[in-house]
Short mmCIF file of C-alpha atoms and ligand atoms in Angstrom, two decimals:
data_model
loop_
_atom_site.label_atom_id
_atom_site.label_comp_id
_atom_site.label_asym_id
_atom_site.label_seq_id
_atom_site.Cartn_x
_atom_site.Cartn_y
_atom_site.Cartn_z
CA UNK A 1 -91.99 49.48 190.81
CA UNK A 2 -92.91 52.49 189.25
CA UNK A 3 -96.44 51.63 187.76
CA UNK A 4 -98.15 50.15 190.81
CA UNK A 5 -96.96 53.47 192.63
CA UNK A 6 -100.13 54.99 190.49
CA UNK A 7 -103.45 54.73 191.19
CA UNK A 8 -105.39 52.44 188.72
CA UNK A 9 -107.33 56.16 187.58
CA UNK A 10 -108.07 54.87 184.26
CA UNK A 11 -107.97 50.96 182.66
CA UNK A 12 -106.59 51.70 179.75
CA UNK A 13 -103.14 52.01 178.20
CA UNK A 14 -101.66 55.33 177.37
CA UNK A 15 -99.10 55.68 175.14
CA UNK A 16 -96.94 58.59 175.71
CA UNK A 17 -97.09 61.19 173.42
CA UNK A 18 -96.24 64.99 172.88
CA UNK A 19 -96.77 66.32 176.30
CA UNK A 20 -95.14 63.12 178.06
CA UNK A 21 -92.03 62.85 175.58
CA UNK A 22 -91.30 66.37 176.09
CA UNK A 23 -91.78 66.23 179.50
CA UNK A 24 -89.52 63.93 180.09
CA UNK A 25 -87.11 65.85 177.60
CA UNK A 26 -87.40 68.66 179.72
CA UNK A 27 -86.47 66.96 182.90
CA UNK A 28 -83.77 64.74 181.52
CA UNK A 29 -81.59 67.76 179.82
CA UNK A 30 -80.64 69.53 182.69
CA UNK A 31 -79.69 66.27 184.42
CA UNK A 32 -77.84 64.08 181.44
CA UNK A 33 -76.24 67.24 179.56
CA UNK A 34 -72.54 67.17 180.20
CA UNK A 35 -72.67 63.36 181.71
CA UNK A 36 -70.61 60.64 180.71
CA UNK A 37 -71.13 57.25 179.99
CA UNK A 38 -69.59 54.75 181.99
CA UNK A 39 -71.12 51.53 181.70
CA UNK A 40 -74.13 50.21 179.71
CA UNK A 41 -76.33 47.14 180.16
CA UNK A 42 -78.41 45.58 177.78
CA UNK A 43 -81.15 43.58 179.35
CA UNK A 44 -82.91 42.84 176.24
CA UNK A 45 -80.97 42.80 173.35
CA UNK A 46 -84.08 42.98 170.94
CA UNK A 47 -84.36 46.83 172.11
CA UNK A 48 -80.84 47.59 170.16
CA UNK A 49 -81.38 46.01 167.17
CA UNK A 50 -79.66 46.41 164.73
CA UNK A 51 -76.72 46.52 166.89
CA UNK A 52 -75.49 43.53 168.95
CA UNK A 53 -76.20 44.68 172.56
CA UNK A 54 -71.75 44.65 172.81
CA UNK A 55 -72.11 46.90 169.80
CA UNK A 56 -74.87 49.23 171.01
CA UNK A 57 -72.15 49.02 174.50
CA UNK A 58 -68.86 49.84 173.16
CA UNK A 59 -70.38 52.23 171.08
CA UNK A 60 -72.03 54.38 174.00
CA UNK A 61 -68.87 54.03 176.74
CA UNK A 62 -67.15 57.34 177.04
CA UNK A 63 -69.40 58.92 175.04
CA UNK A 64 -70.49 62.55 176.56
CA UNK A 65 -74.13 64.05 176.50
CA UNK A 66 -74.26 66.99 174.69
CA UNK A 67 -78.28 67.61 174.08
CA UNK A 68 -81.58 66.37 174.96
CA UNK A 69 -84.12 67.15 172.07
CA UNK A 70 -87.42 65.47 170.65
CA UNK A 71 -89.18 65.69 166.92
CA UNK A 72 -92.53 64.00 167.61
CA UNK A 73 -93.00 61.12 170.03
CA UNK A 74 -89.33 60.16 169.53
CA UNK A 75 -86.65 61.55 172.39
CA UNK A 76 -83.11 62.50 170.95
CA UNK A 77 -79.82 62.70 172.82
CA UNK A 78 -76.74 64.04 171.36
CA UNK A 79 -73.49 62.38 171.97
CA UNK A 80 -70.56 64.02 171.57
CA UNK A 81 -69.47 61.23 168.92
CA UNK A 82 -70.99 61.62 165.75
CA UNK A 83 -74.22 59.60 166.74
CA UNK A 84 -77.08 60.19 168.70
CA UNK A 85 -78.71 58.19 171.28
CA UNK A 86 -82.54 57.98 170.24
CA UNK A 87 -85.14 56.36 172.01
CA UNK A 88 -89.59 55.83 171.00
CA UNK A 89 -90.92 54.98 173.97
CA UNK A 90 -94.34 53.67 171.99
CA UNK A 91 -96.83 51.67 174.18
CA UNK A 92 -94.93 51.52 177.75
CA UNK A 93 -92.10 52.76 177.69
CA UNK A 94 -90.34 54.50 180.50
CA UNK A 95 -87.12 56.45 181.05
CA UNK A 96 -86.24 56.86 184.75
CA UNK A 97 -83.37 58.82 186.14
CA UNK A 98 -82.09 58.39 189.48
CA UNK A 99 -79.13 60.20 190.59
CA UNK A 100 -77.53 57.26 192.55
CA UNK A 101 -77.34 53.83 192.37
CA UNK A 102 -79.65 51.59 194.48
CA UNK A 103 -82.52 54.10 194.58
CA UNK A 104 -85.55 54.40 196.34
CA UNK A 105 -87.69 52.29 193.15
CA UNK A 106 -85.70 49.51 193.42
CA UNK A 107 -84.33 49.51 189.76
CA UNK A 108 -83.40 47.31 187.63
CA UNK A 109 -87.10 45.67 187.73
CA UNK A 110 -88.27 42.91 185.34
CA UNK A 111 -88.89 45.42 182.92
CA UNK A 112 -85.91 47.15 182.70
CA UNK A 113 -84.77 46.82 179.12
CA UNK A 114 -81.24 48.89 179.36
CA UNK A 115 -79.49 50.38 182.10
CA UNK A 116 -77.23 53.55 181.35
CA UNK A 117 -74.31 54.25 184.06
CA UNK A 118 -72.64 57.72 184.02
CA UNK A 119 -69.14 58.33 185.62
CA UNK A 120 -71.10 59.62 188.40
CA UNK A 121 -72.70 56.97 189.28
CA UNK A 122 -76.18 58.27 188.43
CA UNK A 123 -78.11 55.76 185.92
CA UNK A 124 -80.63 55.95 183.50
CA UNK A 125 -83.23 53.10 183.10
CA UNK A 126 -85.42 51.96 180.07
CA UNK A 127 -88.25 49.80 181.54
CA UNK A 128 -90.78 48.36 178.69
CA UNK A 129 -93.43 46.29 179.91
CA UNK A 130 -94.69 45.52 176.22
CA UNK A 131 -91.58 45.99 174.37
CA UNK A 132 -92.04 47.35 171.69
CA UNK A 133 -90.40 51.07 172.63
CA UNK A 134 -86.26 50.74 171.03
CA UNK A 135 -83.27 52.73 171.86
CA UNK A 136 -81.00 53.13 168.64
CA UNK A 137 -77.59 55.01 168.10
CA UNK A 138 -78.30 56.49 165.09
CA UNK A 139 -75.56 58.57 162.84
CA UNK A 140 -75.94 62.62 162.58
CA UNK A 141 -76.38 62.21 158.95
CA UNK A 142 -78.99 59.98 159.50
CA UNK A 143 -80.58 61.45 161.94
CA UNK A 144 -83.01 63.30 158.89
CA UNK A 145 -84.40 60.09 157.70
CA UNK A 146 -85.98 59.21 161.20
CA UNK A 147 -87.20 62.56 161.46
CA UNK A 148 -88.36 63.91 158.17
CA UNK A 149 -91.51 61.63 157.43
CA UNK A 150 -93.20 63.18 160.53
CA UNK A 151 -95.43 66.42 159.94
CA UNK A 152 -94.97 69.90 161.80
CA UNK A 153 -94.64 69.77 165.55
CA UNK A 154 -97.98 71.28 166.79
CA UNK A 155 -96.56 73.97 169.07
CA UNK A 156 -94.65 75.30 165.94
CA UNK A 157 -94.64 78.67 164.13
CA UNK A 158 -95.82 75.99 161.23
CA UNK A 159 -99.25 74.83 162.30
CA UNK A 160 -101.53 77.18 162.39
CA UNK A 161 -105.16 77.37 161.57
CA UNK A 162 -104.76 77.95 157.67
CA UNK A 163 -102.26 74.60 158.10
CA UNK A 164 -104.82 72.45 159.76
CA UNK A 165 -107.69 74.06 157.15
CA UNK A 166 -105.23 72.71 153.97
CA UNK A 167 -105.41 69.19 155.73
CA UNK A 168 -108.87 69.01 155.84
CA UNK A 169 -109.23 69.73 152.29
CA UNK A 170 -106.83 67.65 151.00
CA UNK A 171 -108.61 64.83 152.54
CA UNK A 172 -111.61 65.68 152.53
CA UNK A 173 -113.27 62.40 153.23
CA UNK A 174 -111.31 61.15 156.20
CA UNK A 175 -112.77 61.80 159.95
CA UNK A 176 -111.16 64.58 162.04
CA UNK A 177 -109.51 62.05 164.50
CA UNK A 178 -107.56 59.96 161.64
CA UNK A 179 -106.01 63.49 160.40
CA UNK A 180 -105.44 64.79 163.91
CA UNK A 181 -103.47 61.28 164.58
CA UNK A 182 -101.27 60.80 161.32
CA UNK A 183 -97.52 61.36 162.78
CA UNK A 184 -96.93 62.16 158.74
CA UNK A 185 -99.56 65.16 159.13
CA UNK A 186 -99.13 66.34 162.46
CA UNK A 187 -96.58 65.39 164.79
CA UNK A 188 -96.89 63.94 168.57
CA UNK A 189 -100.98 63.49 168.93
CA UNK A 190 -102.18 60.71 169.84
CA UNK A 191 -105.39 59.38 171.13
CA UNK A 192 -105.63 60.76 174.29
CA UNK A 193 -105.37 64.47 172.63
CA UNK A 194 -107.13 64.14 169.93
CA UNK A 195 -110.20 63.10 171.53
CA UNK A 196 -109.71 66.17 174.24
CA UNK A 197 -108.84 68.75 171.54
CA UNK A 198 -112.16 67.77 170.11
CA UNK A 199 -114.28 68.12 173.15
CA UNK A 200 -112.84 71.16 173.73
CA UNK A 201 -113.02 72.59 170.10
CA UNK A 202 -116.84 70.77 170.63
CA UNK A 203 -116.63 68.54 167.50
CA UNK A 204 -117.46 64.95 167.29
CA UNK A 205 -113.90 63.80 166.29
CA UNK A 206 -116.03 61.28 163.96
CA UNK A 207 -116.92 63.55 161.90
CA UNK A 208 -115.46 63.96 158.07
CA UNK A 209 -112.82 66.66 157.62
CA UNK A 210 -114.92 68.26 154.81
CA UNK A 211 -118.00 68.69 156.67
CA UNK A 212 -115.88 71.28 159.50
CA UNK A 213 -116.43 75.27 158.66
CA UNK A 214 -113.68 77.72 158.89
CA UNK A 215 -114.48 78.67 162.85
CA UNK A 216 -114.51 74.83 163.51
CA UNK A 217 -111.51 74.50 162.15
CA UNK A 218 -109.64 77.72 163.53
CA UNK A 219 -111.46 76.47 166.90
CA UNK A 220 -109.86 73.19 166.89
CA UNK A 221 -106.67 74.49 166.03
CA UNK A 222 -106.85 76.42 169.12
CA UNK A 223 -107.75 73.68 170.98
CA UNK A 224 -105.07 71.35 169.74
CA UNK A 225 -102.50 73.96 170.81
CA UNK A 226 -104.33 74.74 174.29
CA UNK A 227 -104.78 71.40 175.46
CA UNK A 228 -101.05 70.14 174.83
CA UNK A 229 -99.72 73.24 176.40
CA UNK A 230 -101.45 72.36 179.42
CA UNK A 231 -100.56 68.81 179.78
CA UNK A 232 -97.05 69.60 179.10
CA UNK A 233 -97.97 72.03 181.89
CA UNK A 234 -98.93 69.43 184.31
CA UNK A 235 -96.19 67.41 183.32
CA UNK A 236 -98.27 64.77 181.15
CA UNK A 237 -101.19 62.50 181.68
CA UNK A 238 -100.81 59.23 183.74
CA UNK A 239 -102.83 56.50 183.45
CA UNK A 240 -101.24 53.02 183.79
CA UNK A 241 -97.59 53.25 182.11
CA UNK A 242 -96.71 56.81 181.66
CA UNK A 243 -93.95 58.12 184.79
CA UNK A 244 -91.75 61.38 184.21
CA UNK A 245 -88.27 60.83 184.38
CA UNK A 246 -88.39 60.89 187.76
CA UNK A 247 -90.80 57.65 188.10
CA UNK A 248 -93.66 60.00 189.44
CA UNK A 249 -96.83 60.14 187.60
CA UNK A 250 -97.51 63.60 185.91
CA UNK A 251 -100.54 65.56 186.86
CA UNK A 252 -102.81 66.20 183.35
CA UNK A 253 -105.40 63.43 184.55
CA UNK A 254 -107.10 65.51 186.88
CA UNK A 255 -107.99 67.56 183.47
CA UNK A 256 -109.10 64.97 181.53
CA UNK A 257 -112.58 65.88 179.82
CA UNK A 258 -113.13 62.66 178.08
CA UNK A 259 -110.31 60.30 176.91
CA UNK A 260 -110.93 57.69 179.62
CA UNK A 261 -114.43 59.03 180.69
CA UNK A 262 -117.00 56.23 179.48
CA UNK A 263 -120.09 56.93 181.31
CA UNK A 264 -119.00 59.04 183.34
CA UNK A 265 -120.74 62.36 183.65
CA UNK A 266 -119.74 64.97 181.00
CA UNK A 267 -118.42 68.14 182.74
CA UNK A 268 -119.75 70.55 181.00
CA UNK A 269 -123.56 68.94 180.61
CA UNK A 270 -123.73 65.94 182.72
CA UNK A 271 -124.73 63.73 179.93
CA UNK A 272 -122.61 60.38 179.92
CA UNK A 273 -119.76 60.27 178.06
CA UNK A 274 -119.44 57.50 174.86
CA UNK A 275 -116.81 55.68 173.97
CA UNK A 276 -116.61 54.56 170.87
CA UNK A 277 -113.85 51.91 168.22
CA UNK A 278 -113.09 54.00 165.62
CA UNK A 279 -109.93 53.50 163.82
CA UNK A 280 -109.33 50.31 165.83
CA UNK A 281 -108.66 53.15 169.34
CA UNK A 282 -110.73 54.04 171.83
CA UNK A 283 -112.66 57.28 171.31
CA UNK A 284 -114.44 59.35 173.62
CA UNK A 285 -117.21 62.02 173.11
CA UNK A 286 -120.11 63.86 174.61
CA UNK A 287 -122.92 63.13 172.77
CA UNK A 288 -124.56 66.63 173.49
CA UNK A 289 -121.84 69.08 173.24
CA UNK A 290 -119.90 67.81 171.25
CA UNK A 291 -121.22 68.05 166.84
ZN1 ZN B 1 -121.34 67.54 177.40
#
């Protein structure tokens, strides 16, 4: 099973976000892209709601793969009907591609939610330990309504500094982190970036958006944009749940500054890292370089 191929690094959940969504984007495409669907099996019909899982079935069979895309934390593929296949991975969620049937990870597991079969026999697995990711087939027309209340994608031509600036002073009074991680603000960060962004930008991510200066905020920008680049880089961060399409862990934990740190020395000044609730999530901080 996938998950207990990974070293326990850290004890906590991550959820996948920007860099692991698009990571796995980025290795599904060229794999799935011109495949057809032979056979699909729903393991736990609660993950195609509102379809019956013989809906969500029929629907799918024959149906060609035309595009892998993302908007956010939410993975897109294009069918060559007039729907597209979109799955949220949210707390555990995990697609795994293996290019014949019978593999090495001995899928399906317990967990395995849906099982895709393509007239090649290769298969694509949804595994959900917590269940709460979905998989819908959603219509092109509708497509907008899933995707529109999210904010700009980070890595866009669309957030830049002056962007980020306007959010702090419309709210003024919120903390850096609870902007940062508002899918209707910005789109794709979640904890695990948001509290590395700010030890990198060196602000406490407590801190109220109206209280940050103009290099703060132009420095956090920066860092926002630095830090997902290089996770996407190393293929996302790993901790318990998160595997790349492939069912191997990706390789952004050995880069971790602080999400996941507690106590642990910090690596810029050696003092011990704090982790703090805040927002009901775990956040992590150096206490010294970090203001
Ligand atoms: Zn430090």
């Amino acid at each position: 099973m996938p998950e207990f191929r990974l070293r326990p690094w850290i004890s906590c959940y991550n959820m996948p976000e920007l860099p692991e969504v698009e990571t796995i984007r980025r290795e599904l495409s060229p794999l799935l892209v011109g495949k057809q669907i032979a056979k699909v099996k729903v393991l736990w019909p609660k993950t195609v709601v509102p379809l019956t899982s013989k809906q969500f079935s029929t629907k799918l069979r024959g149906q060609q793969i035309v595009s892998v895309t993302r908007r956010a934390k939410i993975l897109i593929i294009k069918l060559s009907g007039p729907w597209s296949l979109v799955f949220h991975l949210k707390m555990t969620g995990q697609l795994i591609y293996q290019p014949t049937i019978g593999g090495t990870d001995n899928l399906p597991n317990q967990f395995t939610r849906l099982v895709i079969t393509f007239t090649d026999a290769s298969q694509l697995f949804f595994n959900d330990l917590r269940k709460f990711g979905w998989a819908r087939l959603v219509l092109d027309e509708h497509l907008a309504l899933l995707t529109n209340p999210y904010g700009p994608e980070p890595l866009s031509a669309k957030f830049t500094a002056h962007f980020l600036q306007e959010l702090f002073l419309r709210y003024p009074n919120r903390t850096v982190k609870q902007i940062l991680m508002d899918q209707s603000l910005i789109a794709g960060l979640g904890n695990i970036y948001a509290d590395e962004a700010c030890f990198l930008a060196g602000v406490l991510p407590i801190r109220q958006a109206k209280t940050l200066n103009r290099p703060q905020t132009e420095k956090l920008h920066q860092a926002i944009v630095a830090v997902l680049k290089l996770s996407i880089k190393k293929k996302g961060t790993s901790t318990r749940n998160y595997v790349r399409s492939s069912g191997r862990p990706g390789g952004f934990v050995a880069h971790l500054k602080v999400y996941g740190q507690a106590k642990a020395p910090c690596k810029v000044c050696q003092t011990p890292i704090i982790k703090i609730k805040h927002l009901g999530r775990g956040t992590h901080y150096c206490p010294r370089c970090q203001q």
